[in-house]
Amino acid sequence: MSTFIDEIVTLAKPYVYRTLPVYYNNFSELLKKEFWVVSSWNKDHVLLNTPFSFGNNQVEKITEAASDRCLTELLGTGPSKKKCTIASECLDIMEADGYKGYEVTHQLLYFILIDRLRCFSYDRIRHQRNDYVIKGLCSNIFQQASDLSKTEFNGRIDHDLFMEQIAFCGGLLGYKEFLRSDWLNYILSWQLDSGCFSVINSKLSENSGYRRKRMDVKLADGGYGCFGHCTAVAVISLGGYLRETVATMKTCIEWN
């Protein structure tokens, strides 16, 4: 399966470059397999029992443009052209409290990149370990995801957000709390016959209020209405469930 996925990524890269060249140049490092290797799946990954707070008031919303600007500075593809550049204006945004929805998942992504890029200067700047920040943000996201799971998901509008929450904290980081069987059933029930995922259904037109992700693309799927971002976060989420299943099976074999 790993080889098959590698082949898919290899085939997809030229398409991404042709359709989104600037975006590809800024974020191509995130497409490298080794960037997302998890060395200790689920080891000591337990969420906090209380809400996490930076102790800073929200100064402004985290827009996709602001998020991209801060992420490219970390990656070394921003104006500074230097990896692990942690700008004060980015910390003002990313270390604020009160974010919800996509804002807090983009906030989390910033600190995930600090961890994966090994930007140790952050720990020195703020005198706190980055892994605790990530744990705290996932704890807050888990509460938001739990609240969302108790709703009707606003048609399909909130499917994308719910799967992004699971993808980041469950799929990429391995927090078991996100890998619930009932949440897996939700995701599988949303998959279209073509195999992909969408935010649009017969009761929901594209003009009904769904705030489409700026870099999202509608896929050529024979009329099913597949969306790239929605499908991507679903795949990452399901990857987390698969990895957890394999880890559990391995443990059972070792015990026997």
Coordinates of N, CA and C in Angstrom, one line a residue:
M1 N 0.8 -1.2 0.0 CA 0.0 0.0 0.0 C 0.9 1.3 0.0
S2 N 2.0 1.2 0.8 CA 2.9 2.4 0.8 C 3.4 2.7 -0.5
T3 N 3.8 1.6 -1.3 CA 4.4 1.8 -2.6 C 3.3 2.4 -3.6
F4 N 2.1 1.9 -3.4 CA 1.0 2.4 -4.3 C 0.7 3.9 -4.0
I5 N 0.8 4.3 -2.7 CA 0.5 5.7 -2.4 C 1.7 6.6 -2.9
D6 N 2.9 6.0 -2.8 CA 4.0 6.8 -3.4 C 3.9 7.0 -4.9
E7 N 3.3 6.0 -5.6 CA 3.1 6.2 -7.0 C 2.1 7.2 -7.3
I8 N 1.0 7.3 -6.5 CA 0.0 8.3 -6.7 C 0.5 9.7 -6.4
V9 N 1.3 9.8 -5.4 CA 1.9 11.2 -5.1 C 2.8 11.6 -6.2
T10 N 3.6 10.7 -6.8 CA 4.5 11.0 -7.9 C 3.7 11.5 -9.1
L11 N 2.6 10.8 -9.4 CA 1.7 11.2 -10.5 C 1.0 12.5 -10.3
A12 N 0.7 12.8 -9.0 CA -0.1 14.0 -8.7 C 0.8 15.3 -8.7
K13 N 2.0 15.2 -8.4 CA 2.9 16.4 -8.3 C 2.9 17.2 -9.5
P14 N 3.1 16.7 -10.7 CA 3.1 17.5 -11.9 C 1.7 18.2 -12.1
Y15 N 0.6 17.6 -11.8 CA -0.7 18.2 -11.9 C -0.8 19.4 -10.9
V16 N -0.4 19.2 -9.7 CA -0.4 20.3 -8.7 C 0.4 21.5 -9.2
Y17 N 1.6 21.1 -9.7 CA 2.5 22.2 -10.2 C 1.9 23.0 -11.3
R18 N 1.2 22.3 -12.2 CA 0.6 23.0 -13.4 C -0.6 23.8 -13.0
T19 N -1.4 23.3 -12.0 CA -2.6 24.1 -11.7 C -2.4 25.1 -10.6
L20 N -1.4 24.9 -9.7 CA -1.1 25.8 -8.6 C 0.4 26.0 -8.5
P21 N 1.0 26.6 -9.4 CA 2.5 26.7 -9.4 C 3.1 27.4 -8.2
V22 N 2.5 28.6 -7.9 CA 3.0 29.4 -6.7 C 2.8 28.6 -5.4
Y23 N 1.7 28.0 -5.3 CA 1.4 27.2 -4.1 C 2.3 26.0 -4.0
Y24 N 2.5 25.4 -5.1 CA 3.4 24.2 -5.1 C 4.8 24.6 -4.7
N25 N 5.3 25.7 -5.3 CA 6.7 26.2 -4.9 C 6.8 26.5 -3.5
N26 N 5.8 27.1 -2.9 CA 5.8 27.5 -1.5 C 5.7 26.3 -0.5
F27 N 5.0 25.3 -0.9 CA 4.7 24.2 0.0 C 5.1 22.8 -0.4
S28 N 5.9 22.7 -1.4 CA 6.3 21.4 -2.0 C 7.0 20.5 -0.9
E29 N 7.6 21.1 0.0 CA 8.3 20.3 1.1 C 7.3 19.4 1.8
L30 N 6.1 19.9 1.9 CA 5.0 19.1 2.7 C 4.6 17.8 1.9
L31 N 5.0 17.7 0.6 CA 4.7 16.6 -0.1 C 5.7 15.5 0.0
K32 N 6.8 15.7 0.7 CA 7.9 14.7 0.9 C 7.4 13.7 2.0
K33 N 7.6 12.4 1.6 CA 7.2 11.4 2.5 C 7.8 11.4 3.9
E34 N 9.1 11.7 3.9 CA 9.8 11.7 5.2 C 9.4 12.9 6.1
F35 N 8.7 13.9 5.6 CA 8.3 15.0 6.4 C 7.2 14.6 7.4
W36 N 6.4 13.6 7.0 CA 5.3 13.2 7.9 C 5.5 11.9 8.6
V37 N 6.7 11.4 8.7 CA 7.0 10.2 9.4 C 6.7 10.4 10.9
V38 N 5.9 9.5 11.5 CA 5.6 9.5 12.9 C 6.5 8.4 13.6
S39 N 7.4 8.8 14.3 CA 8.4 7.8 14.9 C 7.8 7.0 16.1
S40 N 6.9 7.6 16.8 CA 6.4 6.9 18.0 C 4.8 7.1 18.0
W41 N 4.2 6.3 17.1 CA 2.7 6.4 17.0 C 2.0 6.1 18.3
N42 N 1.3 7.1 18.8 CA 0.4 7.0 20.0 C 1.2 7.0 21.3
K43 N 2.5 7.0 21.2 CA 3.3 6.9 22.5 C 3.1 8.2 23.3
D44 N 2.5 8.1 24.5 CA 2.3 9.2 25.4 C 1.4 10.3 24.8
H45 N 0.6 9.9 23.8 CA -0.3 10.9 23.2 C -1.6 10.9 23.9
V46 N -1.7 11.7 25.0 CA -3.0 11.8 25.8 C -3.3 13.2 25.9
L47 N -4.6 13.6 25.6 CA -5.0 14.9 25.6 C -5.1 15.5 27.0
L48 N -5.1 16.8 27.1 CA -5.3 17.4 28.4 C -6.7 17.3 28.9
N49 N -6.9 17.3 30.2 CA -8.2 17.2 30.8 C -8.9 18.6 30.9
T50 N -8.1 19.6 30.8 CA -8.7 21.0 30.9 C -8.4 21.8 29.7
P51 N -9.2 22.8 29.4 CA -8.9 23.6 28.2 C -7.5 24.3 28.2
F52 N -6.9 24.3 27.1 CA -5.6 24.9 26.9 C -5.7 26.4 26.6
S53 N -4.8 27.2 27.2 CA -4.8 28.6 26.9 C -3.4 29.2 26.8
F54 N -3.2 30.1 25.9 CA -1.9 30.8 25.8 C -1.9 32.0 26.8
G55 N -3.1 32.5 27.2 CA -3.2 33.6 28.0 C -3.2 34.9 27.3
N56 N -3.4 34.9 26.0 CA -3.3 36.1 25.1 C -4.7 36.3 24.4
N57 N -5.1 37.5 24.4 CA -6.4 37.8 23.7 C -6.2 37.7 22.2
Q58 N -7.3 37.3 21.5 CA -7.3 37.3 20.1 C -7.2 38.7 19.5
V59 N -6.2 38.9 18.6 CA -5.9 40.2 18.0 C -6.6 40.3 16.7
E60 N -6.7 39.3 15.9 CA -7.4 39.3 14.6 C -7.6 37.8 14.2
K61 N -8.5 37.7 13.2 CA -8.8 36.3 12.7 C -7.6 35.7 12.0
I62 N -7.5 34.4 11.9 CA -6.5 33.8 11.1 C -7.0 33.5 9.8
T63 N -6.7 34.3 8.8 CA -7.2 34.2 7.4 C -6.3 33.2 6.7
E64 N -6.7 32.6 5.6 CA -5.8 31.7 4.9 C -4.6 32.4 4.4
A65 N -4.7 33.7 4.0 CA -3.6 34.5 3.6 C -2.5 34.7 4.7
A66 N -3.0 35.0 5.9 CA -2.1 35.2 7.0 C -1.5 33.8 7.4
S67 N -2.3 32.8 7.4 CA -1.7 31.4 7.7 C -0.6 31.0 6.7
D68 N -0.9 31.2 5.4 CA 0.1 30.9 4.4 C 1.4 31.7 4.6
R69 N 1.2 33.0 4.9 CA 2.4 33.8 5.1 C 3.3 33.3 6.2
C70 N 2.6 32.9 7.3 CA 3.4 32.5 8.5 C 4.0 31.1 8.2
L71 N 3.3 30.2 7.5 CA 3.8 28.9 7.2 C 5.0 28.9 6.3
T72 N 4.9 29.8 5.3 CA 6.0 29.9 4.3 C 7.3 30.5 5.0
E73 N 7.1 31.3 6.0 CA 8.3 31.8 6.7 C 9.0 30.7 7.5
L74 N 8.2 29.8 8.0 CA 8.8 28.6 8.6 C 9.5 27.7 7.6
L75 N 8.9 27.5 6.4 CA 9.4 26.6 5.4 C 10.6 27.2 4.7
G76 N 10.8 28.5 4.8 CA 11.9 29.2 4.1 C 11.6 29.6 2.7
T77 N 10.3 29.6 2.4 CA 9.8 30.0 1.1 C 9.1 31.4 1.1
G78 N 9.1 32.0 2.3 CA 8.5 33.3 2.4 C 9.5 34.4 2.1
P79 N 9.2 35.7 2.4 CA 10.1 36.8 2.0 C 11.5 36.7 2.6
S80 N 11.6 36.2 3.8 CA 12.9 36.1 4.5 C 13.8 35.0 3.8
K81 N 13.2 34.0 3.1 CA 14.0 32.9 2.5 C 14.8 32.2 3.5
K82 N 14.5 32.2 4.8 CA 15.2 31.5 5.8 C 14.3 30.6 6.6
K83 N 14.7 29.3 6.7 CA 13.8 28.4 7.4 C 13.7 28.7 8.9
C84 N 12.6 28.3 9.4 CA 12.3 28.5 10.9 C 12.3 30.0 11.3
T85 N 11.9 30.9 10.3 CA 11.7 32.3 10.7 C 10.4 32.4 11.5
I86 N 10.5 32.8 12.7 CA 9.3 32.9 13.6 C 9.1 34.4 13.8
A87 N 8.2 35.0 12.9 CA 8.0 36.4 13.0 C 7.1 36.8 14.2
S88 N 7.3 37.9 14.8 CA 6.6 38.4 15.9 C 5.1 38.6 15.6
E89 N 4.8 39.1 14.3 CA 3.4 39.2 13.9 C 2.7 37.9 13.8
C90 N 3.5 36.8 13.5 CA 2.9 35.5 13.4 C 2.6 35.0 14.8
L91 N 3.5 35.2 15.7 CA 3.2 34.7 17.1 C 2.1 35.5 17.7
D92 N 1.9 36.8 17.3 CA 0.7 37.5 17.9 C -0.6 36.8 17.4
I93 N -0.6 36.3 16.2 CA -1.8 35.6 15.7 C -1.9 34.2 16.3
M94 N -0.8 33.5 16.1 CA -0.8 32.0 16.4 C -0.8 31.7 17.9
E95 N -0.4 32.7 18.8 CA -0.5 32.4 20.2 C -1.6 33.1 20.9
A96 N -2.7 33.3 20.2 CA -3.9 33.9 20.7 C -4.9 32.9 21.0
D97 N -5.8 33.2 22.0 CA -6.9 32.3 22.4 C -8.2 32.6 21.7
G98 N -9.1 31.7 21.7 CA -10.5 32.0 21.3 C -10.8 31.6 19.8
Y99 N -9.9 30.9 19.2 CA -10.1 30.5 17.8 C -11.0 29.3 17.8
K100 N -11.8 29.2 16.7 CA -12.6 28.0 16.5 C -12.6 27.6 15.0
G101 N -13.0 26.4 14.8 CA -13.2 25.9 13.4 C -11.8 25.8 12.7
Y102 N -11.8 26.3 11.4 CA -10.6 26.2 10.6 C -9.5 27.1 11.2
E103 N -9.8 28.1 11.9 CA -8.8 29.0 12.5 C -7.9 28.2 13.5
V104 N -8.5 27.4 14.3 CA -7.7 26.7 15.3 C -6.9 25.5 14.6
T105 N -7.4 24.9 13.6 CA -6.7 23.9 12.9 C -5.5 24.5 12.1
H106 N -5.6 25.7 11.6 CA -4.5 26.4 11.0 C -3.5 26.8 12.0
Q107 N -4.0 27.2 13.2 CA -3.1 27.5 14.3 C -2.3 26.3 14.7
L108 N -2.9 25.2 14.8 CA -2.3 23.9 15.1 C -1.2 23.6 14.0
L109 N -1.6 23.7 12.8 CA -0.6 23.4 11.7 C 0.7 24.2 11.8
Y110 N 0.6 25.4 12.2 CA 1.8 26.3 12.4 C 2.7 25.6 13.4
F111 N 2.2 25.1 14.5 CA 3.0 24.5 15.5 C 3.5 23.1 15.1
I112 N 2.7 22.4 14.3 CA 3.1 21.1 13.8 C 4.4 21.3 12.9
L113 N 4.3 22.4 12.1 CA 5.5 22.6 11.2 C 6.7 23.0 12.1
I114 N 6.5 23.8 13.1 CA 7.6 24.1 14.0 C 8.3 22.8 14.5
D115 N 7.4 21.8 14.9 CA 7.9 20.6 15.4 C 8.6 19.8 14.3
R116 N 8.0 19.6 13.1 CA 8.6 18.8 12.0 C 9.8 19.4 11.4
L117 N 9.9 20.7 11.4 CA 11.1 21.4 10.9 C 12.2 21.5 11.9
R118 N 11.8 21.1 13.2 CA 12.8 21.2 14.3 C 13.3 22.6 14.5
C119 N 12.3 23.5 14.6 CA 12.6 24.9 14.8 C 12.8 25.1 16.4
F120 N 13.9 24.7 16.9 CA 14.0 24.7 18.3 C 14.1 26.1 18.9
S121 N 14.3 27.1 18.1 CA 14.3 28.5 18.6 C 13.0 28.9 19.3
Y122 N 11.9 28.2 18.9 CA 10.6 28.6 19.4 C 10.6 28.3 20.9
D123 N 11.1 27.1 21.3 CA 11.1 26.8 22.8 C 12.0 27.8 23.5
R124 N 13.0 28.3 22.9 CA 13.9 29.2 23.6 C 13.1 30.6 23.7
I125 N 12.4 30.9 22.7 CA 11.7 32.2 22.6 C 10.6 32.3 23.7
R126 N 9.8 31.2 23.8 CA 8.7 31.2 24.6 C 8.8 30.4 25.9
H127 N 10.0 29.8 26.1 CA 10.2 29.0 27.3 C 9.2 28.0 27.6
Q128 N 8.6 27.4 26.6 CA 7.7 26.3 26.8 C 7.9 25.3 25.6
R129 N 7.6 24.1 25.9 CA 7.8 23.1 24.9 C 6.7 23.1 23.9
N130 N 7.1 23.0 22.6 CA 6.2 23.1 21.5 C 5.2 21.9 21.5
D131 N 5.7 20.7 22.0 CA 4.8 19.6 22.0 C 3.6 19.8 23.0
Y132 N 3.9 20.5 24.0 CA 2.8 20.8 25.0 C 1.7 21.7 24.3
V133 N 2.2 22.7 23.5 CA 1.3 23.5 22.8 C 0.4 22.7 21.8
I134 N 1.1 21.8 21.1 CA 0.3 20.9 20.2 C -0.7 20.1 20.9
K135 N -0.3 19.5 22.0 CA -1.2 18.7 22.8 C -2.4 19.6 23.3
G136 N -2.1 20.8 23.7 CA -3.2 21.7 24.2 C -4.1 22.1 23.1
L137 N -3.6 22.4 21.9 CA -4.5 22.8 20.8 C -5.4 21.6 20.4
C138 N -4.8 20.4 20.3 CA -5.6 19.2 20.0 C -6.7 19.0 21.1
S139 N -6.4 19.3 22.3 CA -7.4 19.1 23.4 C -8.6 20.0 23.1
N140 N -8.3 21.3 22.7 CA -9.3 22.2 22.4 C -10.1 21.8 21.2
I141 N -9.4 21.3 20.2 CA -10.0 20.9 18.9 C -10.9 19.7 19.2
F142 N -10.5 18.8 20.1 CA -11.3 17.6 20.4 C -12.6 18.0 21.0
Q143 N -12.6 19.0 21.8 CA -13.9 19.5 22.4 C -14.8 20.0 21.3
Q144 N -14.2 20.8 20.4 CA -15.0 21.4 19.3 C -15.5 20.3 18.4
A145 N -14.7 19.3 18.1 CA -15.1 18.2 17.2 C -16.2 17.4 17.9
S146 N -16.1 17.2 19.2 CA -17.2 16.5 20.0 C -18.5 17.2 19.9
D147 N -18.4 18.5 20.1 CA -19.6 19.3 20.0 C -20.2 19.3 18.6
L148 N -19.4 19.3 17.6 CA -19.8 19.2 16.2 C -20.5 17.9 15.9
S149 N -19.9 16.8 16.4 CA -20.5 15.5 16.2 C -21.9 15.3 16.7
K150 N -22.3 16.2 17.6 CA -23.6 16.1 18.2 C -24.7 16.9 17.4
T151 N -24.2 17.5 16.3 CA -25.1 18.3 15.5 C -25.5 17.5 14.2
E152 N -26.2 18.1 13.3 CA -26.5 17.5 12.1 C -25.5 17.9 11.0
F153 N -24.4 18.4 11.4 CA -23.2 18.8 10.5 C -23.7 19.8 9.5
N154 N -24.8 20.5 9.7 CA -25.2 21.6 8.8 C -25.2 21.1 7.3
G155 N -26.0 20.0 7.1 CA -25.9 19.4 5.8 C -24.6 18.7 5.6
R156 N -23.9 19.1 4.6 CA -22.5 18.6 4.4 C -21.5 19.6 4.7
I157 N -21.9 20.8 5.0 CA -21.0 22.0 5.1 C -19.9 21.7 6.1
D158 N -20.3 21.0 7.3 CA -19.3 20.8 8.3 C -18.6 19.5 8.2
H159 N -18.8 18.7 7.2 CA -18.1 17.4 7.0 C -16.6 17.7 6.9
D160 N -16.3 18.7 6.0 CA -14.9 19.1 5.7 C -14.2 19.5 7.0
L161 N -14.7 20.3 7.8 CA -14.1 20.8 9.1 C -13.9 19.6 10.0
F162 N -14.9 18.8 10.2 CA -14.9 17.7 11.1 C -13.8 16.7 10.7
M163 N -13.6 16.4 9.5 CA -12.6 15.5 9.0 C -11.2 16.2 9.1
E164 N -11.1 17.5 8.9 CA -9.8 18.2 9.1 C -9.4 18.1 10.6
Q165 N -10.3 18.2 11.5 CA -10.0 18.1 12.9 C -9.4 16.7 13.2
I166 N -10.1 15.7 12.7 CA -9.6 14.3 12.9 C -8.3 14.1 12.2
A167 N -8.2 14.6 11.0 CA -7.0 14.4 10.2 C -5.7 15.0 10.9
F168 N -5.8 16.2 11.4 CA -4.6 16.8 12.0 C -4.3 16.1 13.3
C169 N -5.2 15.9 14.2 CA -4.9 15.4 15.6 C -4.9 13.9 15.6
G170 N -5.7 13.2 14.8 CA -5.8 11.8 14.8 C -4.9 11.2 13.7
G171 N -5.0 11.7 12.5 CA -4.3 11.1 11.4 C -2.8 11.5 11.4
L172 N -2.5 12.7 11.6 CA -1.1 13.2 11.6 C -0.4 13.0 13.0
L173 N -1.1 13.2 14.1 CA -0.4 13.2 15.4 C -0.7 11.9 16.2
G174 N -1.8 11.2 15.9 CA -2.0 9.9 16.5 C -2.7 10.0 17.9
Y175 N -3.5 11.0 18.1 CA -4.2 11.1 19.4 C -5.4 10.1 19.3
K176 N -5.4 9.1 20.1 CA -6.4 8.0 20.0 C -7.8 8.6 20.2
E177 N -8.0 9.6 21.0 CA -9.3 10.1 21.3 C -10.1 10.5 20.1
F178 N -9.3 10.9 19.0 CA -10.0 11.3 17.8 C -10.4 10.1 16.9
L179 N -9.8 8.9 17.2 CA -10.0 7.8 16.3 C -11.1 6.9 16.9
R180 N -12.3 7.5 17.1 CA -13.4 6.8 17.6 C -14.2 6.1 16.5
S181 N -14.7 4.9 16.9 CA -15.4 4.1 15.9 C -16.6 4.8 15.3
D182 N -17.4 5.5 16.2 CA -18.6 6.2 15.7 C -18.2 7.3 14.7
W183 N -17.0 8.0 14.9 CA -16.6 9.0 14.0 C -16.1 8.4 12.7
L184 N -15.5 7.2 12.8 CA -15.2 6.5 11.5 C -16.4 6.2 10.7
N185 N -17.5 5.8 11.4 CA -18.7 5.5 10.7 C -19.3 6.7 10.0
Y186 N -19.2 7.8 10.6 CA -19.6 9.1 10.0 C -18.8 9.3 8.7
I187 N -17.5 9.2 8.7 CA -16.7 9.4 7.6 C -17.0 8.5 6.4
L188 N -17.1 7.2 6.8 CA -17.4 6.2 5.7 C -18.7 6.4 5.1
S189 N -19.7 6.9 5.9 CA -21.0 7.1 5.4 C -21.1 8.3 4.4
W190 N -20.1 9.2 4.5 CA -20.0 10.3 3.6 C -19.3 10.1 2.3
Q191 N -18.7 9.0 2.2 CA -17.9 8.7 0.9 C -18.9 8.4 -0.2
L192 N -18.6 9.1 -1.4 CA -19.4 8.9 -2.5 C -19.1 7.7 -3.3
D193 N -20.0 7.3 -4.2 CA -19.8 6.1 -5.0 C -18.4 6.1 -5.7
S194 N -18.0 7.3 -6.1 CA -16.7 7.4 -6.9 C -15.5 7.2 -6.0
G195 N -15.7 7.1 -4.6 CA -14.6 7.0 -3.7 C -14.2 8.2 -3.0
C196 N -14.6 9.4 -3.6 CA -14.1 10.6 -3.0 C -15.2 11.2 -2.0
F197 N -15.0 12.5 -1.7 CA -15.8 13.1 -0.7 C -16.2 14.5 -1.2
S198 N -17.4 15.0 -0.7 CA -17.9 16.3 -1.2 C -18.6 17.0 -0.1
V199 N -18.7 18.4 -0.2 CA -19.5 19.2 0.7 C -20.8 19.5 0.1
I200 N -21.1 19.0 -1.1 CA -22.3 19.4 -1.8 C -23.2 18.1 -1.9
N201 N -24.5 18.3 -1.6 CA -25.4 17.2 -1.9 C -26.7 17.8 -2.6
S202 N -27.7 17.0 -2.8 CA -28.9 17.4 -3.5 C -29.6 18.5 -2.8
K203 N -29.5 18.6 -1.5 CA -30.2 19.6 -0.7 C -29.3 20.9 -0.5
L204 N -28.1 20.8 -1.0 CA -27.2 21.9 -0.7 C -26.5 22.4 -2.0
S205 N -26.8 23.5 -2.5 CA -26.1 24.0 -3.7 C -24.8 24.7 -3.3
E206 N -24.0 25.0 -4.3 CA -22.7 25.6 -4.1 C -22.9 27.1 -3.6
N207 N -24.1 27.6 -3.7 CA -24.4 29.0 -3.4 C -25.1 29.1 -2.0
S208 N -25.1 28.0 -1.3 CA -26.0 27.9 -0.1 C -25.2 28.4 1.2
G209 N -24.0 28.9 1.1 CA -23.3 29.4 2.3 C -22.1 28.7 2.6
Y210 N -21.7 27.6 1.9 CA -20.5 26.9 2.1 C -19.3 27.8 1.8
R211 N -18.4 28.1 2.7 CA -17.2 28.9 2.5 C -16.1 28.0 2.0
R212 N -16.0 28.0 0.7 CA -15.0 27.1 0.0 C -13.6 27.4 0.4
K213 N -12.8 26.4 0.7 CA -11.4 26.7 0.9 C -10.7 27.3 -0.3
R214 N -9.9 28.3 -0.1 CA -9.4 29.1 -1.3 C -8.7 28.2 -2.3
M215 N -7.9 27.2 -1.9 CA -7.1 26.4 -2.8 C -7.9 25.1 -3.1
D216 N -9.1 25.0 -2.7 CA -9.9 23.8 -3.0 C -10.2 23.7 -4.5
V217 N -10.3 22.5 -5.0 CA -10.6 22.3 -6.4 C -11.7 21.3 -6.5
K218 N -12.6 21.5 -7.4 CA -13.6 20.5 -7.7 C -13.0 19.5 -8.7
L219 N -13.1 18.2 -8.4 CA -12.4 17.2 -9.2 C -13.2 16.8 -10.4
A220 N -12.6 16.3 -11.4 CA -13.3 15.8 -12.6 C -13.6 14.3 -12.2
D221 N -14.9 14.1 -11.8 CA -15.2 12.8 -11.3 C -16.5 12.2 -11.9
G222 N -16.8 12.7 -13.1 CA -18.0 12.1 -13.7 C -19.3 12.7 -13.1
G223 N -19.3 13.8 -12.5 CA -20.5 14.4 -12.0 C -20.8 14.2 -10.5
Y224 N -19.9 13.6 -9.8 CA -20.3 13.2 -8.4 C -20.1 14.4 -7.5
G225 N -19.4 15.5 -7.9 CA -19.2 16.6 -7.0 C -18.1 16.5 -6.0
C226 N -17.0 15.8 -6.4 CA -15.9 15.6 -5.5 C -15.1 16.9 -5.3
F227 N -14.7 17.1 -4.0 CA -13.8 18.3 -3.7 C -12.5 17.8 -3.2
G228 N -11.4 18.5 -3.7 CA -10.1 18.1 -3.4 C -9.7 18.1 -1.9
H229 N -10.0 19.3 -1.3 CA -9.7 19.4 0.1 C -10.4 18.4 1.0
C230 N -11.7 18.3 0.8 CA -12.6 17.4 1.5 C -12.1 16.0 1.4
T231 N -11.7 15.6 0.2 CA -11.2 14.2 0.0 C -9.8 14.0 0.7
A232 N -9.0 15.1 0.6 CA -7.7 15.0 1.2 C -7.7 14.7 2.7
V233 N -8.6 15.5 3.4 CA -8.6 15.4 4.9 C -9.3 14.1 5.3
A234 N -10.2 13.6 4.4 CA -10.8 12.2 4.6 C -9.7 11.2 4.5
V235 N -8.8 11.2 3.5 CA -7.8 10.2 3.3 C -6.8 10.3 4.5
I236 N -6.5 11.5 5.0 CA -5.5 11.5 6.1 C -6.2 11.0 7.4
S237 N -7.5 11.2 7.6 CA -8.2 10.7 8.7 C -8.3 9.2 8.7
L238 N -8.6 8.6 7.5 CA -8.7 7.2 7.4 C -7.3 6.5 7.5
G239 N -6.3 7.3 7.1 CA -4.9 6.8 7.3 C -4.6 6.6 8.8
G240 N -5.1 7.6 9.6 CA -4.9 7.5 11.0 C -5.6 6.2 11.6
Y241 N -6.8 6.0 11.2 CA -7.5 4.8 11.6 C -6.8 3.5 11.2
L242 N -6.3 3.5 10.0 CA -5.6 2.3 9.5 C -4.3 2.1 10.3
R243 N -3.6 3.1 10.6 CA -2.3 3.0 11.4 C -2.6 2.5 12.8
E244 N -3.7 3.0 13.4 CA -4.1 2.6 14.7 C -4.5 1.1 14.7
T245 N -5.2 0.7 13.7 CA -5.6 -0.7 13.6 C -4.4 -1.6 13.5
V246 N -3.4 -1.2 12.6 CA -2.2 -2.0 12.5 C -1.4 -2.1 13.8
A247 N -1.3 -0.9 14.5 CA -0.6 -0.9 15.8 C -1.2 -1.8 16.8
T248 N -2.6 -1.8 16.8 CA -3.3 -2.7 17.7 C -3.1 -4.1 17.4
M249 N -3.2 -4.5 16.1 CA -2.9 -5.9 15.7 C -1.5 -6.3 16.0
K250 N -0.5 -5.4 15.9 CA 0.8 -5.8 16.2 C 1.0 -6.0 17.7
T251 N 0.3 -5.2 18.5 CA 0.4 -5.4 19.9 C -0.2 -6.8 20.3
C252 N -1.4 -7.1 19.7 CA -2.0 -8.4 20.0 C -1.1 -9.6 19.6
I253 N -0.4 -9.5 18.5 CA 0.4 -10.5 18.1 C 1.6 -10.7 19.0
E254 N 2.2 -9.6 19.5 CA 3.3 -9.6 20.4 C 2.9 -10.2 21.7
W255 N 1.6 -10.0 22.2 CA 1.2 -10.5 23.4 C 1.0 -12.0 23.3
N256 N 0.6 -12.5 22.1 CA 0.4 -13.9 21.9 C 1.7 -14.7 21.6

